[in-house]
Amino acid sequence: MSTQQPLRNSRGRRGIFRTKTVEQSIRDTEEPEHALKKSLTSLDLTVFGVGVVIGTGIFVLTGKVAKENAGPSVALAFALAGVVCGLAALCYAEFASTVPVAGSAYTFSYASLGELPAWIIGWDLILELALGCAVVAVGWSGYIRSLMDNAGWHLPVGLEGTHEGRFGFDILACALVLVLTAILVVGMKLSSRVTAVVVAIKVTVVLIVIVVGAFFITGSNYDPFVPDSVGTAAGGGVKAPLIQVLFGFAPSNFGVMGIFSAAAVVFFAFIGFDIVATAAEETRNPQRDVPRGILGSLAICTVLYVAVSIVVTGMQKYSDLSTDAPLADAFKATGHPFWAGLISFGAAVGLTTVCMILLLGQSRVFFAMSRDGLLPRIFSRVHPRFGTPYRSTILLGVVVAVLAGFTSIDVLAELVNIGTLFAFVVVALGVIILRRTRPDLHRAFRTPLVPLVPVASVLASLWLMLNLTGETWLRFAAWMVLGVLIYFVYSRRHSRVP
């Protein structure tokens, strides 16, 4: 296949919308000092996907959303959110098999939409993954402190983090991020082995919830399965969902529309499957294995989420569910504290893989942007022995460790959903554009029914984005404005694309 015509196209689109050809992206991965080590299989990628998706969502959101938004029909909300992610996953799978390069949505955007859109999505992903990792680290710290308190061990108040207006440093969250950063520097294969062990523990705990909890289901707890609509799910002003601010439509609690409101919330539980695409460059057979890893991990997690939500709302009336630890507390309510303790342990252990894989995804996006010159090239060097982007990994690990140490979980969690949904929209549009501009490319996996599936993915993602608060949109816009300024001050002048 000739590369001359694509290269002329790249040079023809000068300025902020210049594209980087797929061929050039692949050639960049072959430069010895910028080449990542290929060691992952489809099983490794599936484990990564399951490891990052199954976390606080399944252990916390199930009860919160059932009690406040959807009742037993929370199972339908999980299924709906899974469909939205599935549409995006089909688009990610095509791109990852066609452009098996680190960077995920950033790299895909560079090949289809141009440099400025690619920078914006990369900047968005850095925010999303950094905040997501810090949120998980702070949550993990809370579980560990609880276990320590049960054993009679107590940390000094100043080392427990910032809570309820009390300033402090969360030493446990910071330490977790630093340890996981060291593991990622040593190598992807070690990271995948650690992840495999922890994911096995986590999935076992989830299966225990499903199998054991099924024996404690009371049919009357499902009545009504879709509770009658009551009031609205909206706040006021900038705290109201954007769809209400713009159109006056207030999403409802419960009822059929409550399922859609719940889906916008439980979407957080699915965040992370797209990180599988960031590891494409480190996969032995990316054309085959990356689509399997993306779609396989998402399918497994969706089935587990739906099953858990059905069981937990059957064990305890939705109105009585705990919003802090619903799975464990449901077992306590039925008189089985042993299973409750096991679930709490599984949740604490499981959060470590979520944190590590979010760090992994962030460092790969940063590495890809650095290799293209949009960030300082010094961070695109790989370790001579381990073959990992150690400089970007260490830099981001330290930043996230400090962020997790000093910031409260409420402040951290607000921007993660919108960043992910924005990436979904960009990737879906990119599939349509690249089909038109580069029909000659070999696509090991092809998204079915193009443009119908990508358009459906865009619309579904935009609908969930509109259900997020105006305040979240304002903060997201501020981050994007900062990113655009950095692009014009530094990145545009240092880009390696002619």
Short mmCIF file of C-alpha atoms in Angstrom, two decimals:
data_model
loop_
_atom_site.label_atom_id
_atom_site.label_comp_id
_atom_site.label_asym_id
_atom_site.label_seq_id
_atom_site.Cartn_x
_atom_site.Cartn_y
_atom_site.Cartn_z
CA MET A 1 0.00 0.00 0.00
CA SER A 2 1.45 3.33 -1.05
CA THR A 3 1.91 5.95 1.65
CA GLN A 4 2.57 8.88 -0.69
CA GLN A 5 -1.02 10.01 -1.16
CA PRO A 6 -1.93 9.94 2.55
CA LEU A 7 1.19 11.97 3.34
CA ARG A 8 0.24 14.62 0.76
CA ASN A 9 -3.21 14.80 2.34
CA SER A 10 -1.61 15.39 5.73
CA ARG A 11 0.52 18.27 4.44
CA GLY A 12 -2.43 19.67 2.52
CA ARG A 13 -4.41 20.23 5.71
CA ARG A 14 -2.09 22.71 7.35
CA GLY A 15 -2.67 24.61 10.55
CA ILE A 16 -4.66 23.46 13.52
CA PHE A 17 -6.56 20.76 11.59
CA ARG A 18 -3.55 19.02 10.05
CA THR A 19 -3.84 15.25 10.44
CA LYS A 20 -1.23 12.64 11.23
CA THR A 21 -1.49 9.67 8.91
CA VAL A 22 -2.04 6.18 10.27
CA GLU A 23 1.16 5.06 8.55
CA GLN A 24 3.20 7.78 10.29
CA SER A 25 1.67 6.91 13.66
CA ILE A 26 2.70 3.28 13.20
CA ARG A 27 6.22 4.24 12.01
CA ASP A 28 6.69 6.32 15.17
CA THR A 29 6.16 3.19 17.27
CA GLU A 30 9.18 1.59 15.59
CA GLU A 31 11.72 4.18 16.76
CA PRO A 32 13.88 2.26 19.32
CA GLU A 33 13.98 4.93 22.01
CA HIS A 34 10.23 5.61 21.70
CA ALA A 35 9.00 2.02 21.19
CA LEU A 36 6.94 0.32 23.88
CA LYS A 37 7.52 -3.36 24.66
CA LYS A 38 4.86 -5.72 23.24
CA SER A 39 3.90 -8.29 25.87
CA LEU A 40 0.08 -8.35 26.27
CA THR A 41 -2.51 -10.85 25.03
CA SER A 42 -6.28 -10.65 24.60
CA LEU A 43 -6.67 -12.27 28.04
CA ASP A 44 -4.43 -9.59 29.60
CA LEU A 45 -6.52 -6.86 27.97
CA THR A 46 -9.81 -8.41 29.07
CA VAL A 47 -8.49 -8.65 32.63
CA PHE A 48 -7.41 -5.00 32.47
CA GLY A 49 -10.88 -4.02 31.27
CA VAL A 50 -12.69 -5.98 33.98
CA GLY A 51 -10.16 -4.78 36.54
CA VAL A 52 -10.78 -1.10 35.91
CA VAL A 53 -14.56 -1.23 35.34
CA ILE A 54 -15.54 -3.28 38.38
CA GLY A 55 -14.88 -0.93 41.25
CA THR A 56 -16.79 1.62 43.31
CA GLY A 57 -19.65 1.53 40.80
CA ILE A 58 -20.81 -1.97 41.61
CA PHE A 59 -20.05 -1.75 45.32
CA VAL A 60 -21.65 1.66 45.95
CA LEU A 61 -23.78 3.01 43.09
CA THR A 62 -26.13 0.02 42.99
CA GLY A 63 -27.78 0.93 46.28
CA LYS A 64 -27.59 4.70 45.89
CA VAL A 65 -29.29 4.76 42.49
CA ALA A 66 -31.89 2.14 43.43
CA LYS A 67 -32.87 4.13 46.51
CA GLU A 68 -32.84 7.60 44.97
CA ASN A 69 -33.62 7.22 41.25
CA ALA A 70 -34.96 3.91 39.93
CA GLY A 71 -35.89 1.31 42.56
CA PRO A 72 -35.49 -2.32 41.38
CA SER A 73 -35.45 -1.06 37.76
CA VAL A 74 -31.85 0.02 38.42
CA ALA A 75 -31.04 -3.24 36.61
CA LEU A 76 -32.53 -1.69 33.45
CA ALA A 77 -30.47 1.48 34.04
CA PHE A 78 -27.28 -0.62 34.14
CA ALA A 79 -28.35 -2.39 30.96
CA LEU A 80 -29.07 0.96 29.26
CA ALA A 81 -25.71 2.40 30.29
CA GLY A 82 -24.10 -0.81 29.03
CA VAL A 83 -25.74 -0.32 25.63
CA VAL A 84 -24.39 3.25 25.42
CA CYS A 85 -20.91 1.98 26.26
CA GLY A 86 -21.37 -0.92 23.82
CA LEU A 87 -22.01 1.48 20.94
CA ALA A 88 -18.86 3.38 21.85
CA ALA A 89 -16.93 0.12 22.28
CA LEU A 90 -17.70 -0.93 18.70
CA CYS A 91 -16.18 2.34 17.49
CA TYR A 92 -13.15 2.00 19.76
CA ALA A 93 -12.60 -1.56 18.53
CA GLU A 94 -12.40 -0.48 14.88
CA PHE A 95 -9.98 2.35 15.61
CA ALA A 96 -7.77 0.30 17.93
CA SER A 97 -7.45 -2.51 15.37
CA THR A 98 -6.72 -0.01 12.57
CA VAL A 99 -4.37 2.30 14.50
CA PRO A 100 -2.71 0.06 17.13
CA VAL A 101 -0.85 2.96 18.75
CA ALA A 102 -0.77 4.22 22.34
CA GLY A 103 -3.04 7.14 23.09
CA SER A 104 -6.54 5.75 22.46
CA ALA A 105 -9.02 8.51 21.53
CA TYR A 106 -6.18 11.05 21.19
CA THR A 107 -4.40 9.03 18.50
CA PHE A 108 -7.68 8.19 16.74
CA SER A 109 -8.64 11.88 16.64
CA TYR A 110 -5.25 12.88 15.23
CA ALA A 111 -5.75 10.51 12.31
CA SER A 112 -9.29 11.65 11.51
CA LEU A 113 -10.24 15.07 12.93
CA GLY A 114 -6.93 16.93 13.05
CA GLU A 115 -4.33 18.22 15.50
CA LEU A 116 -6.37 20.68 17.60
CA PRO A 117 -9.28 18.24 18.16
CA ALA A 118 -6.69 15.56 19.04
CA TRP A 119 -5.01 17.90 21.52
CA ILE A 120 -8.36 18.75 23.09
CA ILE A 121 -9.32 15.10 23.52
CA GLY A 122 -5.87 14.24 24.89
CA TRP A 123 -6.10 17.14 27.34
CA ASP A 124 -9.57 15.89 28.29
CA LEU A 125 -8.32 12.33 28.87
CA ILE A 126 -5.47 13.52 31.09
CA LEU A 127 -8.00 15.29 33.31
CA GLU A 128 -10.46 12.39 33.31
CA LEU A 129 -7.90 9.71 34.16
CA ALA A 130 -6.04 11.81 36.75
CA LEU A 131 -9.22 12.67 38.63
CA GLY A 132 -10.56 9.14 38.29
CA CYS A 133 -7.37 7.66 39.75
CA ALA A 134 -7.31 10.17 42.61
CA VAL A 135 -10.99 9.46 43.39
CA VAL A 136 -10.32 5.72 43.57
CA ALA A 137 -7.19 6.20 45.70
CA VAL A 138 -9.10 8.34 48.21
CA GLY A 139 -11.93 5.77 48.27
CA TRP A 140 -9.43 2.95 48.82
CA SER A 141 -7.89 4.90 51.68
CA GLY A 142 -11.31 5.14 53.34
CA TYR A 143 -11.80 1.36 53.17
CA ILE A 144 -8.33 0.70 54.59
CA ARG A 145 -8.81 3.17 57.46
CA SER A 146 -12.08 1.44 58.28
CA LEU A 147 -10.36 -1.95 58.40
CA MET A 148 -7.56 -0.48 60.53
CA ASP A 149 -10.08 1.02 62.94
CA ASN A 150 -11.72 -2.39 63.33
CA ALA A 151 -8.31 -3.79 64.30
CA GLY A 152 -7.73 -0.98 66.79
CA TRP A 153 -5.16 0.90 64.69
CA HIS A 154 -5.66 4.60 64.09
CA LEU A 155 -3.82 7.11 61.94
CA PRO A 156 -3.12 10.63 63.22
CA VAL A 157 -5.98 12.95 62.25
CA GLY A 158 -3.71 15.07 60.06
CA LEU A 159 -2.84 12.05 57.89
CA GLU A 160 -6.42 11.01 57.15
CA GLY A 161 -6.99 13.52 54.36
CA THR A 162 -9.33 16.46 53.84
CA HIS A 163 -12.84 15.73 55.14
CA GLU A 164 -15.82 17.89 56.09
CA GLY A 165 -13.86 21.14 56.11
CA ARG A 166 -10.91 19.67 58.04
CA PHE A 167 -7.68 20.01 56.07
CA GLY A 168 -5.23 17.13 56.10
CA PHE A 169 -2.99 14.91 53.99
CA ASP A 170 -4.21 11.45 52.98
CA ILE A 171 -1.02 9.45 53.45
CA LEU A 172 -2.61 6.12 52.45
CA ALA A 173 -3.99 7.40 49.13
CA CYS A 174 -0.65 9.01 48.29
CA ALA A 175 1.30 5.86 49.18
CA LEU A 176 -0.97 3.65 47.06
CA VAL A 177 -0.46 5.79 43.95
CA LEU A 178 3.33 5.85 44.41
CA VAL A 179 3.57 2.07 44.85
CA LEU A 180 1.42 1.43 41.78
CA THR A 181 3.51 3.93 39.81
CA ALA A 182 6.63 1.89 40.64
CA ILE A 183 4.92 -1.31 39.44
CA LEU A 184 3.97 0.33 36.13
CA VAL A 185 7.54 1.54 35.60
CA VAL A 186 8.94 -1.96 36.07
CA GLY A 187 6.82 -3.39 33.26
CA MET A 188 3.45 -4.09 31.71
CA LYS A 189 3.69 -7.85 32.18
CA LEU A 190 4.22 -7.47 35.93
CA SER A 191 1.31 -5.02 35.98
CA SER A 192 -0.91 -7.52 34.18
CA ARG A 193 0.02 -10.31 36.61
CA VAL A 194 -0.74 -8.16 39.66
CA THR A 195 -4.00 -7.12 38.03
CA ALA A 196 -4.95 -10.72 37.21
CA VAL A 197 -4.59 -11.81 40.85
CA VAL A 198 -6.57 -8.88 42.23
CA VAL A 199 -9.27 -9.15 39.54
CA ALA A 200 -9.71 -12.83 40.38
CA ILE A 201 -10.38 -11.86 44.01
CA LYS A 202 -12.74 -9.07 42.98
CA VAL A 203 -14.77 -11.15 40.53
CA THR A 204 -15.01 -13.95 43.09
CA VAL A 205 -16.52 -11.51 45.59
CA VAL A 206 -19.03 -10.30 42.98
CA LEU A 207 -20.01 -13.88 42.14
CA ILE A 208 -20.47 -14.58 45.86
CA VAL A 209 -22.88 -11.65 46.04
CA ILE A 210 -24.85 -13.06 43.11
CA VAL A 211 -24.88 -16.75 44.08
CA VAL A 212 -25.21 -16.48 47.87
CA GLY A 213 -27.49 -13.43 47.72
CA ALA A 214 -29.89 -15.26 45.37
CA PHE A 215 -30.89 -17.50 48.30
CA PHE A 216 -32.01 -14.48 50.34
CA ILE A 217 -34.23 -12.84 47.71
CA THR A 218 -37.77 -11.95 48.71
CA GLY A 219 -40.13 -11.55 45.75
CA SER A 220 -42.17 -8.77 47.37
CA ASN A 221 -39.09 -6.50 47.33
CA TYR A 222 -39.48 -6.23 43.55
CA ASP A 223 -43.00 -4.77 43.84
CA PRO A 224 -43.18 -2.32 42.19
CA PHE A 225 -40.31 -3.04 39.80
CA VAL A 226 -40.67 0.46 38.29
CA PRO A 227 -41.88 2.72 41.13
CA ASP A 228 -44.21 5.62 40.33
CA SER A 229 -42.56 8.86 39.34
CA VAL A 230 -42.13 11.30 42.22
CA GLY A 231 -40.87 14.86 41.86
CA THR A 232 -37.76 15.58 39.84
CA ALA A 233 -34.10 14.67 39.91
CA ALA A 234 -33.09 18.27 39.45
CA GLY A 235 -31.49 20.91 41.60
CA GLY A 236 -31.55 24.62 40.88
CA GLY A 237 -29.33 27.03 38.96
CA VAL A 238 -25.98 25.64 37.81
CA LYS A 239 -26.55 22.56 39.96
CA ALA A 240 -29.47 21.53 37.72
CA PRO A 241 -28.90 19.16 34.78
CA LEU A 242 -27.97 21.05 31.62
CA ILE A 243 -31.05 19.68 29.84
CA GLN A 244 -33.18 21.52 32.39
CA VAL A 245 -31.15 24.72 32.13
CA LEU A 246 -31.42 24.77 28.32
CA PHE A 247 -34.87 23.30 27.64
CA GLY A 248 -36.72 23.37 30.94
CA PHE A 249 -36.96 19.57 30.97
CA ALA A 250 -36.43 18.24 34.49
CA PRO A 251 -35.44 14.55 34.70
CA SER A 252 -37.65 12.66 37.15
CA ASN A 253 -36.97 10.31 40.01
CA PHE A 254 -38.43 6.83 39.51
CA GLY A 255 -40.91 5.99 36.78
CA VAL A 256 -39.78 5.23 33.22
CA MET A 257 -37.85 8.51 32.93
CA GLY A 258 -36.18 7.74 36.24
CA ILE A 259 -34.47 4.81 34.52
CA PHE A 260 -32.82 7.25 32.09
CA SER A 261 -31.80 9.55 34.94
CA ALA A 262 -30.34 6.55 36.74
CA ALA A 263 -28.45 5.49 33.61
CA ALA A 264 -26.67 8.86 33.54
CA VAL A 265 -25.52 8.20 37.11
CA VAL A 266 -24.54 4.52 36.84
CA PHE A 267 -22.60 5.31 33.68
CA PHE A 268 -19.76 6.12 36.11
CA ALA A 269 -19.64 2.42 36.91
CA PHE A 270 -18.58 1.60 33.33
CA ILE A 271 -15.82 4.17 33.01
CA GLY A 272 -12.52 2.58 32.08
CA PHE A 273 -13.20 -0.04 29.40
CA ASP A 274 -11.82 2.40 26.82
CA ILE A 275 -8.45 2.29 28.62
CA VAL A 276 -7.91 -1.10 26.98
CA ALA A 277 -7.35 0.82 23.73
CA THR A 278 -4.45 2.78 25.29
CA ALA A 279 -2.50 -0.50 25.59
CA ALA A 280 -2.85 -1.37 21.87
CA GLU A 281 0.80 -0.59 21.16
CA GLU A 282 1.94 -3.00 23.88
CA THR A 283 -0.18 -5.89 22.56
CA ARG A 284 1.36 -8.75 20.59
CA ASN A 285 -1.49 -9.00 18.07
CA PRO A 286 -3.45 -5.74 18.46
CA GLN A 287 -5.64 -6.19 15.37
CA ARG A 288 -7.17 -9.31 16.90
CA ASP A 289 -6.67 -8.92 20.64
CA VAL A 290 -7.70 -5.28 21.30
CA PRO A 291 -11.28 -5.65 19.96
CA ARG A 292 -11.62 -8.87 21.97
CA GLY A 293 -10.35 -7.14 25.12
CA ILE A 294 -12.63 -4.10 24.73
CA LEU A 295 -15.85 -5.93 23.85
CA GLY A 296 -15.18 -8.92 26.11
CA SER A 297 -14.52 -6.90 29.25
CA LEU A 298 -17.56 -4.68 28.65
CA ALA A 299 -19.86 -7.68 28.12
CA ILE A 300 -18.63 -9.40 31.28
CA CYS A 301 -19.05 -6.28 33.40
CA THR A 302 -22.53 -5.48 32.08
CA VAL A 303 -23.79 -8.98 32.90
CA LEU A 304 -22.29 -8.81 36.41
CA TYR A 305 -23.73 -5.36 37.08
CA VAL A 306 -27.25 -6.32 36.02
CA ALA A 307 -27.11 -9.56 38.05
CA VAL A 308 -25.85 -7.82 41.20
CA SER A 309 -28.49 -5.09 41.00
CA ILE A 310 -31.25 -7.69 40.62
CA VAL A 311 -29.98 -9.64 43.63
CA VAL A 312 -29.39 -6.71 45.98
CA THR A 313 -32.81 -5.12 45.31
CA GLY A 314 -34.35 -8.56 45.89
CA MET A 315 -32.55 -9.04 49.21
CA GLN A 316 -33.66 -5.70 50.67
CA LYS A 317 -36.41 -3.23 49.81
CA TYR A 318 -34.93 -0.52 47.61
CA SER A 319 -36.10 2.23 49.97
CA ASP A 320 -34.12 0.63 52.82
CA LEU A 321 -30.85 0.13 50.94
CA SER A 322 -27.68 1.79 52.24
CA THR A 323 -26.08 4.41 50.01
CA ASP A 324 -22.58 3.88 51.50
CA ALA A 325 -22.06 0.11 51.30
CA PRO A 326 -25.29 -1.36 49.88
CA LEU A 327 -24.00 -4.86 49.10
CA ALA A 328 -22.39 -5.43 52.48
CA ASP A 329 -25.27 -3.84 54.37
CA ALA A 330 -27.84 -5.92 52.50
CA PHE A 331 -26.16 -9.07 53.84
CA LYS A 332 -26.05 -7.55 57.32
CA ALA A 333 -29.78 -6.78 57.08
CA THR A 334 -30.49 -10.45 56.31
CA GLY A 335 -28.37 -11.59 59.26
CA HIS A 336 -25.16 -12.64 57.48
CA PRO A 337 -22.31 -10.43 58.74
CA PHE A 338 -19.60 -12.86 57.52
CA TRP A 339 -20.52 -12.32 53.87
CA ALA A 340 -20.76 -8.58 54.54
CA GLY A 341 -17.17 -8.53 55.82
CA LEU A 342 -15.95 -10.54 52.84
CA ILE A 343 -17.58 -8.08 50.45
CA SER A 344 -15.95 -5.11 52.19
CA PHE A 345 -12.55 -6.82 51.90
CA GLY A 346 -13.13 -7.53 48.20
CA ALA A 347 -14.08 -3.92 47.57
CA ALA A 348 -10.91 -2.62 49.22
CA VAL A 349 -8.66 -5.06 47.33
CA GLY A 350 -10.44 -4.47 44.04
CA LEU A 351 -9.92 -0.72 44.05
CA THR A 352 -6.15 -1.18 43.72
CA THR A 353 -6.45 -2.45 40.14
CA VAL A 354 -8.82 0.36 39.21
CA CYS A 355 -6.26 2.90 40.40
CA MET A 356 -3.37 1.18 38.62
CA ILE A 357 -5.11 0.87 35.25
CA LEU A 358 -6.25 4.49 35.34
CA LEU A 359 -2.60 5.44 35.92
CA LEU A 360 -1.63 3.20 33.02
CA GLY A 361 -4.09 4.82 30.63
CA GLN A 362 -3.10 8.33 31.63
CA SER A 363 0.62 7.74 31.18
CA ARG A 364 0.08 6.23 27.70
CA VAL A 365 -1.97 9.20 26.50
CA PHE A 366 0.66 11.59 27.87
CA PHE A 367 3.42 9.50 26.24
CA ALA A 368 1.70 9.57 22.83
CA MET A 369 1.20 13.35 22.99
CA SER A 370 4.84 13.80 23.96
CA ARG A 371 6.05 11.59 21.10
CA ASP A 372 4.13 13.84 18.70
CA GLY A 373 5.78 16.95 20.17
CA LEU A 374 2.56 18.40 21.61
CA LEU A 375 4.08 17.92 25.07
CA PRO A 376 7.85 18.04 25.81
CA ARG A 377 9.60 15.19 23.94
CA ILE A 378 11.65 14.30 27.01
CA PHE A 379 8.64 12.39 28.34
CA SER A 380 8.45 10.12 25.27
CA ARG A 381 11.63 8.16 26.09
CA VAL A 382 11.11 4.56 27.17
CA HIS A 383 13.14 2.76 29.82
CA PRO A 384 16.08 0.91 28.20
CA ARG A 385 15.40 -2.24 30.21
CA PHE A 386 11.68 -2.30 30.98
CA GLY A 387 10.41 -0.76 27.74
CA THR A 388 7.92 1.46 29.59
CA PRO A 389 7.38 5.25 29.37
CA TYR A 390 8.97 5.70 32.76
CA ARG A 391 9.37 9.48 32.72
CA SER A 392 5.73 10.24 31.98
CA THR A 393 4.63 7.49 34.38
CA ILE A 394 6.70 8.89 37.25
CA LEU A 395 5.67 12.50 36.58
CA LEU A 396 1.95 11.73 36.46
CA GLY A 397 2.19 9.29 39.37
CA VAL A 398 3.66 12.00 41.60
CA VAL A 399 1.07 14.57 40.48
CA VAL A 400 -1.84 12.19 41.11
CA ALA A 401 -0.34 11.13 44.47
CA VAL A 402 -0.24 14.77 45.62
CA LEU A 403 -3.73 15.38 44.24
CA ALA A 404 -5.11 12.35 46.09
CA GLY A 405 -3.30 13.35 49.26
CA PHE A 406 -4.67 16.88 49.52
CA THR A 407 -8.08 16.87 47.81
CA SER A 408 -11.45 15.58 49.03
CA ILE A 409 -13.27 12.89 47.06
CA ASP A 410 -16.32 15.10 46.43
CA VAL A 411 -14.25 17.71 44.62
CA LEU A 412 -12.42 15.10 42.55
CA ALA A 413 -15.37 13.09 41.27
CA GLU A 414 -17.36 15.76 39.45
CA LEU A 415 -15.62 15.92 36.05
CA VAL A 416 -14.94 12.25 35.29
CA ASN A 417 -18.22 11.35 33.55
CA ILE A 418 -18.30 14.29 31.16
CA GLY A 419 -14.71 13.70 30.07
CA THR A 420 -15.40 10.08 29.16
CA LEU A 421 -18.60 10.87 27.28
CA PHE A 422 -16.81 13.61 25.33
CA ALA A 423 -14.18 11.07 24.27
CA PHE A 424 -16.95 8.69 23.15
CA VAL A 425 -18.44 11.38 20.91
CA VAL A 426 -15.09 12.19 19.30
CA VAL A 427 -14.20 8.55 18.62
CA ALA A 428 -17.60 7.82 17.04
CA LEU A 429 -17.28 10.84 14.75
CA GLY A 430 -13.74 9.78 13.90
CA VAL A 431 -14.91 6.37 12.66
CA ILE A 432 -17.29 8.02 10.19
CA ILE A 433 -14.67 10.50 8.97
CA LEU A 434 -11.86 7.94 8.56
CA ARG A 435 -14.18 5.61 6.63
CA ARG A 436 -14.64 8.44 4.10
CA THR A 437 -11.08 9.84 4.01
CA ARG A 438 -9.18 6.52 4.18
CA PRO A 439 -11.37 3.72 2.80
CA ASP A 440 -8.17 1.93 1.73
CA LEU A 441 -7.01 1.19 5.30
CA HIS A 442 -7.05 -2.42 6.46
CA ARG A 443 -9.55 -2.76 9.29
CA ALA A 444 -9.20 -6.02 11.23
CA PHE A 445 -12.44 -5.13 13.03
CA ARG A 446 -15.18 -3.08 11.37
CA THR A 447 -17.89 -1.29 13.30
CA PRO A 448 -21.19 -2.64 11.95
CA LEU A 449 -23.87 -0.47 10.30
CA VAL A 450 -21.74 2.64 9.76
CA PRO A 451 -22.81 5.44 10.04
CA LEU A 452 -25.86 4.26 12.02
CA VAL A 453 -23.96 2.81 15.01
CA PRO A 454 -21.51 5.76 15.40
CA VAL A 455 -24.38 8.27 15.09
CA ALA A 456 -26.35 6.33 17.72
CA SER A 457 -23.26 6.38 19.95
CA VAL A 458 -22.94 10.17 19.57
CA LEU A 459 -26.62 10.77 20.35
CA ALA A 460 -26.64 8.42 23.34
CA SER A 461 -23.48 10.00 24.79
CA LEU A 462 -24.83 13.52 24.27
CA TRP A 463 -28.08 12.57 26.03
CA LEU A 464 -26.17 11.40 29.11
CA MET A 465 -23.99 14.54 28.97
CA LEU A 466 -27.10 16.72 29.00
CA ASN A 467 -28.17 14.99 32.22
CA LEU A 468 -25.01 16.24 33.96
CA THR A 469 -25.16 19.51 35.91
CA GLY A 470 -24.46 22.93 34.46
CA GLU A 471 -21.76 23.33 37.12
CA THR A 472 -19.95 20.29 35.74
CA TRP A 473 -20.14 21.74 32.22
CA LEU A 474 -18.67 25.05 33.39
CA ARG A 475 -15.71 23.38 35.07
CA PHE A 476 -15.15 21.18 32.03
CA ALA A 477 -15.23 24.26 29.78
CA ALA A 478 -12.67 26.02 31.98
CA TRP A 479 -10.28 23.05 31.68
CA MET A 480 -10.77 23.00 27.90
CA VAL A 481 -10.04 26.75 27.61
CA LEU A 482 -6.80 26.23 29.55
CA GLY A 483 -5.89 23.39 27.19
CA VAL A 484 -6.52 25.49 24.08
CA LEU A 485 -4.27 28.25 25.45
CA ILE A 486 -1.45 25.76 26.07
CA TYR A 487 -1.88 24.41 22.54
CA PHE A 488 -1.42 27.80 20.89
CA VAL A 489 1.40 28.87 23.23
CA TYR A 490 3.45 25.65 23.06
CA SER A 491 2.06 22.59 21.31
CA ARG A 492 1.31 24.02 17.87
CA ARG A 493 4.88 25.31 17.47
CA HIS A 494 6.48 22.05 18.62
CA SER A 495 4.32 19.59 16.70
CA ARG A 496 6.26 17.03 14.66
CA VAL A 497 3.53 16.79 12.03
CA PRO A 498 4.54 18.96 9.02
#
